[in-house]
Short mmCIF file of C-alpha atoms and ligand atoms in Angstrom, two decimals:
data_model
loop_
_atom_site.label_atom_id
_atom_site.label_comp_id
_atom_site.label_asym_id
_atom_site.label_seq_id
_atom_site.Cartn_x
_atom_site.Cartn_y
_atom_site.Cartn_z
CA UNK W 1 7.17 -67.14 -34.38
CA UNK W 2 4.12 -65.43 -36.12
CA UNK W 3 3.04 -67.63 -39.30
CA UNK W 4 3.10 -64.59 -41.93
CA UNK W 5 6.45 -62.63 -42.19
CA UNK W 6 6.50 -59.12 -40.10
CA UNK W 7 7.22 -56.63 -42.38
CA UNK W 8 9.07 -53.21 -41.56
CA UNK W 9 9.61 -50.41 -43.49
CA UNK W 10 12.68 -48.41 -43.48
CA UNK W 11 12.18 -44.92 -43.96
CA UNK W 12 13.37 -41.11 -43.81
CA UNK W 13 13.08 -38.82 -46.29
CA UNK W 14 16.39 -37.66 -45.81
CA UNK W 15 19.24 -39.49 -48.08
CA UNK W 16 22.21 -40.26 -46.21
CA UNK W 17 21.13 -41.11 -42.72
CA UNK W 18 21.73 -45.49 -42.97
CA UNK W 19 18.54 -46.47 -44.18
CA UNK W 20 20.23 -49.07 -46.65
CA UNK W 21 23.17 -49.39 -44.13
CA UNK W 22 20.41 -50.34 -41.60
CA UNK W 23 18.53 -52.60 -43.64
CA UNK W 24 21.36 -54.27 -45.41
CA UNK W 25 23.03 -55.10 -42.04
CA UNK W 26 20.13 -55.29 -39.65
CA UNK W 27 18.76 -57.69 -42.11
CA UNK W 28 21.50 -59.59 -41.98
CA UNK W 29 22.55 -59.77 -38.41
CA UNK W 30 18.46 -61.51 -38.38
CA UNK W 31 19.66 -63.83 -40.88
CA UNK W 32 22.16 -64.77 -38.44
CA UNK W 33 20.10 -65.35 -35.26
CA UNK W 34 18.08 -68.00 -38.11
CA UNK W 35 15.12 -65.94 -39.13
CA UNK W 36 14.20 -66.15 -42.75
CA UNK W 37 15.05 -62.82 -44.15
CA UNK W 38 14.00 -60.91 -47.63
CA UNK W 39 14.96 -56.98 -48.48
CA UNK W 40 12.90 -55.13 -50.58
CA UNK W 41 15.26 -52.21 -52.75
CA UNK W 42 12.56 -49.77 -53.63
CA UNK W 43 14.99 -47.06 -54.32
CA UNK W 44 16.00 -45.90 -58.42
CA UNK W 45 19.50 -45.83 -56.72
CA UNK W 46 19.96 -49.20 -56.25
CA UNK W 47 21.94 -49.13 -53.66
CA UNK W 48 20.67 -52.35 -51.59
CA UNK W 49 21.34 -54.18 -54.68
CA UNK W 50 24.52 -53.33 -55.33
CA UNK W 51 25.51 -53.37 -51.71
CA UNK W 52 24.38 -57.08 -51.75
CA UNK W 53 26.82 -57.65 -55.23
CA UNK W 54 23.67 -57.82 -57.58
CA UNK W 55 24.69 -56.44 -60.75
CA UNK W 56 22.10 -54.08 -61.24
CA UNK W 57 22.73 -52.66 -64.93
CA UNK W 58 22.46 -55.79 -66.30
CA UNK W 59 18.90 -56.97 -64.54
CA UNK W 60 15.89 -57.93 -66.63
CA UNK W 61 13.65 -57.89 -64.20
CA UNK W 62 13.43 -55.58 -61.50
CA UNK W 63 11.02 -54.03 -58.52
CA UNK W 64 9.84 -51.60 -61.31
CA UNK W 65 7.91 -54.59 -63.33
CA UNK W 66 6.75 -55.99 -59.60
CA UNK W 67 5.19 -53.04 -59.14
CA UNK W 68 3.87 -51.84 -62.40
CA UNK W 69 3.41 -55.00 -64.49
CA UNK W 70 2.40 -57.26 -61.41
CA UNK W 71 5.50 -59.66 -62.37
CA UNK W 72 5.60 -61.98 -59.22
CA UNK W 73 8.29 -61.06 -56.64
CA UNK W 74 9.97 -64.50 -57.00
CA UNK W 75 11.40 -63.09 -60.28
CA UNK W 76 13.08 -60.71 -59.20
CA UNK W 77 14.83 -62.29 -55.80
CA UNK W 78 18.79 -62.80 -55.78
CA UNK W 79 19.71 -65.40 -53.08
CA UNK W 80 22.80 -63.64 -51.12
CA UNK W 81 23.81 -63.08 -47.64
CA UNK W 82 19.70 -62.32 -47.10
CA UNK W 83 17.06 -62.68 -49.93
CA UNK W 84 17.04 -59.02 -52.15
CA UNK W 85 14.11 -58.39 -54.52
CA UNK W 86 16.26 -56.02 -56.78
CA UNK W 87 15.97 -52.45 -58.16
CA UNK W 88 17.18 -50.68 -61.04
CA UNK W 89 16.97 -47.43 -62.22
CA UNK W 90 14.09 -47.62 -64.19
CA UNK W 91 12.83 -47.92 -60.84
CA UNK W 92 12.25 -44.23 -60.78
CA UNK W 93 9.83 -44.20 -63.56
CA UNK W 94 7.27 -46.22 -61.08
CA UNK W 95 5.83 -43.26 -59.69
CA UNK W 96 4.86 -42.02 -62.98
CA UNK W 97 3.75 -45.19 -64.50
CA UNK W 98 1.73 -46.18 -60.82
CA UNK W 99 0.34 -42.79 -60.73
CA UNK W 100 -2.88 -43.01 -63.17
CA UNK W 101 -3.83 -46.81 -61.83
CA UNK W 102 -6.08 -47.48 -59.19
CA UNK W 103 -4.98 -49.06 -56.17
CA UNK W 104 -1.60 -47.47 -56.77
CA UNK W 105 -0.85 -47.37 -53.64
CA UNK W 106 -0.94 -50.64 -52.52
CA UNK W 107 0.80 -52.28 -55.60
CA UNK W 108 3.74 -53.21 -53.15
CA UNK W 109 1.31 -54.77 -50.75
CA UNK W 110 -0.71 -56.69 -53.65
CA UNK W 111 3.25 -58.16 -54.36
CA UNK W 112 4.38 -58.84 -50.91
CA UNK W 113 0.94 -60.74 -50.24
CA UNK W 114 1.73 -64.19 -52.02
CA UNK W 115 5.04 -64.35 -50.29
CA UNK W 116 5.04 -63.16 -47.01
CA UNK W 117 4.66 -67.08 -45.50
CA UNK W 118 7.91 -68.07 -47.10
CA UNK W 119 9.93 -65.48 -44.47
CA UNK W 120 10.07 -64.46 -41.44
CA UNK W 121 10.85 -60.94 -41.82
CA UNK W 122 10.57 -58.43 -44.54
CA UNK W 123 12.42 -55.15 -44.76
CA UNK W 124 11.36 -52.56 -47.31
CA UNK W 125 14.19 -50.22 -48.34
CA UNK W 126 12.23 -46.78 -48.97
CA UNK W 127 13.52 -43.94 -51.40
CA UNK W 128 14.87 -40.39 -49.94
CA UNK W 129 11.56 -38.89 -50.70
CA UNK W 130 7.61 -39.49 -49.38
CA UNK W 131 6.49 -40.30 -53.04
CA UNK W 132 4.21 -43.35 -54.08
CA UNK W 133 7.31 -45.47 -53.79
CA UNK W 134 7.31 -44.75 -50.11
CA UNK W 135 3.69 -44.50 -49.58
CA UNK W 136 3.96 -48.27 -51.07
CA UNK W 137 6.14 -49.12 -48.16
CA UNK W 138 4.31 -47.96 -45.49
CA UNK W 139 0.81 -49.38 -46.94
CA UNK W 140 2.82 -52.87 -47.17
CA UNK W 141 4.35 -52.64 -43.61
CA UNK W 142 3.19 -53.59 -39.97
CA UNK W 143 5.52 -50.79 -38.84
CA UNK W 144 8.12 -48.18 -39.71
CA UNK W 145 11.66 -47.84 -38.86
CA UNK W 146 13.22 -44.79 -39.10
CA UNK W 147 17.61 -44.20 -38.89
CA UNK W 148 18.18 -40.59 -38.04
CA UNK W 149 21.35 -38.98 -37.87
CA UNK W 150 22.08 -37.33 -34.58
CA UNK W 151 22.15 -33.77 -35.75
CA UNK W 152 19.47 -31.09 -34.63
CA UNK W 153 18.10 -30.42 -38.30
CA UNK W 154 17.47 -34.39 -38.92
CA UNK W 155 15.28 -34.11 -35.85
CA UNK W 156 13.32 -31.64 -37.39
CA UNK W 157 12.33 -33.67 -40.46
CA UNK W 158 10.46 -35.87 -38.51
CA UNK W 159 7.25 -33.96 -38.47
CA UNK W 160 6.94 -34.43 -41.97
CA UNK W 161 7.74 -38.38 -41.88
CA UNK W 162 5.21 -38.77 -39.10
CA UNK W 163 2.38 -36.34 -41.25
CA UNK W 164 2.74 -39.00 -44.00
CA UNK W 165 2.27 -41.55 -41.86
CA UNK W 166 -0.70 -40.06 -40.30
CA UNK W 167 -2.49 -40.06 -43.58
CA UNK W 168 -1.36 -43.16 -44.32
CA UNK W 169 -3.40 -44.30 -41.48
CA UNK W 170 -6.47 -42.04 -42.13
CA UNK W 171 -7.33 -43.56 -45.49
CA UNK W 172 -4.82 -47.46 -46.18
CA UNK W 173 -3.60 -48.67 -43.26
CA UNK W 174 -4.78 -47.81 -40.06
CA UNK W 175 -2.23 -50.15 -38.05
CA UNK W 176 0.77 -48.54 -39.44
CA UNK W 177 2.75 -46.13 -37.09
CA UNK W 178 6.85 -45.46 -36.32
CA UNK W 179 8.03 -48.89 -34.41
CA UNK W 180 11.59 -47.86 -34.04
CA UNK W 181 13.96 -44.90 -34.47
CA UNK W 182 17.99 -45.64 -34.62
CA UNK W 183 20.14 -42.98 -33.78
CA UNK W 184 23.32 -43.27 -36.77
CA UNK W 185 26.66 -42.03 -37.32
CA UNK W 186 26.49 -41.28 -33.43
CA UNK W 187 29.73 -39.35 -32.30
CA UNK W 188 29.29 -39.34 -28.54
CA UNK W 189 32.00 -37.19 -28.17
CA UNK W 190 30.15 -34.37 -29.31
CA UNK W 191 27.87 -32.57 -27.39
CA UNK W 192 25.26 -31.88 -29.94
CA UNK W 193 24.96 -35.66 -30.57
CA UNK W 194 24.30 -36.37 -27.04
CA UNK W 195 21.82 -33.28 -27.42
CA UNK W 196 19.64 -34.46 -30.34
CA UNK W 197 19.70 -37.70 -28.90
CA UNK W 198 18.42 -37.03 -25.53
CA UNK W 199 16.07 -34.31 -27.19
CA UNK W 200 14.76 -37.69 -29.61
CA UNK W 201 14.40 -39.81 -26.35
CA UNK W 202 11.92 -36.68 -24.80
CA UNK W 203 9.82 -36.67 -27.84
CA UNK W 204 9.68 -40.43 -28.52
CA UNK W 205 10.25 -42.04 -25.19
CA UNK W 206 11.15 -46.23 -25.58
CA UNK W 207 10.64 -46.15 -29.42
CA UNK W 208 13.99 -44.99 -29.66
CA UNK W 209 15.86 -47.90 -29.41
CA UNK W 210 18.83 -48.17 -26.90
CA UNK W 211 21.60 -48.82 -29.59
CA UNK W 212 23.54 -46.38 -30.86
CA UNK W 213 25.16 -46.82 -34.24
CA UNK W 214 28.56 -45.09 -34.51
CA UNK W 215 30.59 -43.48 -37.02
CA UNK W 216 32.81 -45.77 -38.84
CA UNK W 217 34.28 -46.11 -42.46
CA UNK W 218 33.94 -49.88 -42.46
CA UNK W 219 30.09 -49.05 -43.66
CA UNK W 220 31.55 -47.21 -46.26
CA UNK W 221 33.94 -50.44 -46.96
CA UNK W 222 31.84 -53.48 -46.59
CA UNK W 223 29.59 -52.58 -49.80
CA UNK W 224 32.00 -51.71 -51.91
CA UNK W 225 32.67 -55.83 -51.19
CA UNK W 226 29.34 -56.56 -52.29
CA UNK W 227 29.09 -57.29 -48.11
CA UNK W 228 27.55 -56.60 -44.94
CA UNK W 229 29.87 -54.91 -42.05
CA UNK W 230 28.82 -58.85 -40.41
CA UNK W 231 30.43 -60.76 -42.96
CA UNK W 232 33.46 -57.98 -43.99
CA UNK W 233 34.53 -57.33 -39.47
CA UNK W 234 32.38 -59.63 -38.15
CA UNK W 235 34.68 -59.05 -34.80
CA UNK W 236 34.05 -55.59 -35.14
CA UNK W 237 32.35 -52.53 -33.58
CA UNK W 238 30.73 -52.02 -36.83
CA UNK W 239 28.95 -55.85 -36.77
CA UNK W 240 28.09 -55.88 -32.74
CA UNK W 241 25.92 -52.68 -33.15
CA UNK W 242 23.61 -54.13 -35.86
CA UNK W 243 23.75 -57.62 -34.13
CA UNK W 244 22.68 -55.30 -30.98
CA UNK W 245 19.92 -53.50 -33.19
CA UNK W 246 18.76 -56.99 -34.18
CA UNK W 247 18.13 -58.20 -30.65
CA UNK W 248 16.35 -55.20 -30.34
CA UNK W 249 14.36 -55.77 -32.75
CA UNK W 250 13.55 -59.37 -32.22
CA UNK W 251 12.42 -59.08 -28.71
CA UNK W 252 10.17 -56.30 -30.05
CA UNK W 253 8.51 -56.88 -33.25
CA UNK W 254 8.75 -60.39 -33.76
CA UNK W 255 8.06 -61.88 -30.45
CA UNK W 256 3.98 -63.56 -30.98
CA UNK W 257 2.93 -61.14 -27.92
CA UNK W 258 4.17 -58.22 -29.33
CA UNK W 259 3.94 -55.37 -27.07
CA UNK W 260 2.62 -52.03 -28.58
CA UNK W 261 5.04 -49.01 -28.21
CA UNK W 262 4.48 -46.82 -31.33
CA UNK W 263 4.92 -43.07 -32.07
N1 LIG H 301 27.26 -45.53 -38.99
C1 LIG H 301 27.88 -45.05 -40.06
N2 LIG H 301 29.10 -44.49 -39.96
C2 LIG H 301 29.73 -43.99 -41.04
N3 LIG H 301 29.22 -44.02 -42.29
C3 LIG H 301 28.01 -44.56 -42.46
C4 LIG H 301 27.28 -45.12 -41.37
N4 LIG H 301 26.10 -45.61 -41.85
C5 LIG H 301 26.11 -45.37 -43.17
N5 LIG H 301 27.24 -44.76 -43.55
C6 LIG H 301 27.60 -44.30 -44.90
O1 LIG H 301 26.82 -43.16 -45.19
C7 LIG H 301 26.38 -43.16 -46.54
C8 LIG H 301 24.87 -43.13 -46.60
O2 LIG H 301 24.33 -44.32 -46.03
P1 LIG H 301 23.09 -45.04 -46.68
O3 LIG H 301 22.81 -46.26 -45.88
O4 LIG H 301 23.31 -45.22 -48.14
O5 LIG H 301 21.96 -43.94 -46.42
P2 LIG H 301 20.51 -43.79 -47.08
O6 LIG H 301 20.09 -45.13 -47.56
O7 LIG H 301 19.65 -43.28 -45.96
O8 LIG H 301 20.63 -42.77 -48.16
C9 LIG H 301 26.96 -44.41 -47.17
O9 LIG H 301 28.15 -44.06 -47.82
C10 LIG H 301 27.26 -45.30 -45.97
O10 LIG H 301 28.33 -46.18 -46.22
MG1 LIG H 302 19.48 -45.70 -49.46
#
């Protein structure tokens, strides 16, 4: 197990497509298999937090003084089913308040930095948007994981994630690339979905990873709980695909020899 925690962004600039879902219950299904497991909220909405229970109108501190008034992350961390650094709304000021310092961009990274031994994992839940808040994430992270929805005009907005990333690369982290992409809300019953998948596998080959995460409304349910599908149906479809998607994930990112397949 590597000595420093492994830390994955979650990202597409498309609301809607399971980042949270993914992170939230990916990050717990880890939690389960023992790893020691923090989520970053880095979107205004909240939605991580509240997912996770945390009630977020009522915070003091939040990711918004981590990342403008350099307030130590261990401030902000609610202990739950994983570890959540916690947003508010006042989280959407950042990119304002960020945007005249220097080294704006790696304000996330700066925070992460005195941490990152105390877990094994770190997932960063990005924004719908490739703003500084985003651009934070993928500074901060070894790799990017991106949920897309199996539809033909997700597909598209790809390009765009993967031109961010590219300068990204060019001028604060030249490591950082796409590690994974998880096909959500898969209806295999319909032809297009088996289209855009199979069209996703051409143009990213084994970085698409081999689980596909259905359509079910006990993601919609399990939050409202302040839970993860794992603890709400543990017995359920719902909680084997993310413990799937875990396995996945562990035997490729945070294996010591880990093998290189990036897009
Ligand atoms: N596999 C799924 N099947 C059905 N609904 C889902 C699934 N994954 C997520 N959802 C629901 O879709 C909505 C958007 O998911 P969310 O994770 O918040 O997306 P994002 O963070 O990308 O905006 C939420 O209401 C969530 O409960
Ligand atoms: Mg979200």
């Amino acid at each position: 197990m590597p000595q420093q925690a492994v830390v994955l962004a979650l990202a597409n600039q498309k609301g809607g497509v399971a980042k949270t879902t993914t992170t939230v219950n990916l990050g717990v299904a880890l939690r389960q298999q023992g790893y020691r497991v923090l989520a970053i909220d880095l979107d205004p909405q909240s939605n991580l937090s509240m997912s996770q229970g945390i009630d977020v109108e009522r915070l003091e501190t939040t990711m918004f003084d981590v990342l403008v008034h350099g307030t130590p992350l261990t401030e902000v961390l609610h202990v739950r089913e994983l570890d959540v650094a916690a947003a508010g709304i006042e989280l959407a000021g950042a990119e304002l308040a960020l945007s005249a310092s220097i080294g704006r961009e790696r304000a996330l990274q700066r925070a992460i930095a005195p941490i990152r031994h105390a877990y094994d994992v770190i997932l960063l839940d990005t924004p719908p948007s490739l703003g500084l808040l985003t651009i934070n994430a993928m500074v901060a992270a070894d790799g990017v994981i991106v949920p897309v929805q199996c539809e033909y005009l997700s597909l598209r907005g790809l390009a765009q994630l993967q031109a961010t990333l590219e300068q990204v690369r060019d001028n604060l982290n030249p490591d950082v690339g796409i590690v994974g992409i998880i096909p959500t809300m898969y209806d295999g019953r319909t032809v297009h979905a088996r289209e855009a998948v199979e069209l996703l596998e051409q143009s990213f080959g084994d970085v698409v990873y081999d689980v596909r995460i259905g359509k079910t409304i006990r993601f919609a349910e399990a939050p409202v709980r302040g839970s993860s599908v794992l603890a709400y149906d543990p017995g359920g479809q719902a909680a084997r695909w993310y413990r799937q998607l875990a396995r996945e994930v562990i035997a490729r990112e945070l294996r010591p020899e880990r093998e290189e397949v990036r897009a």
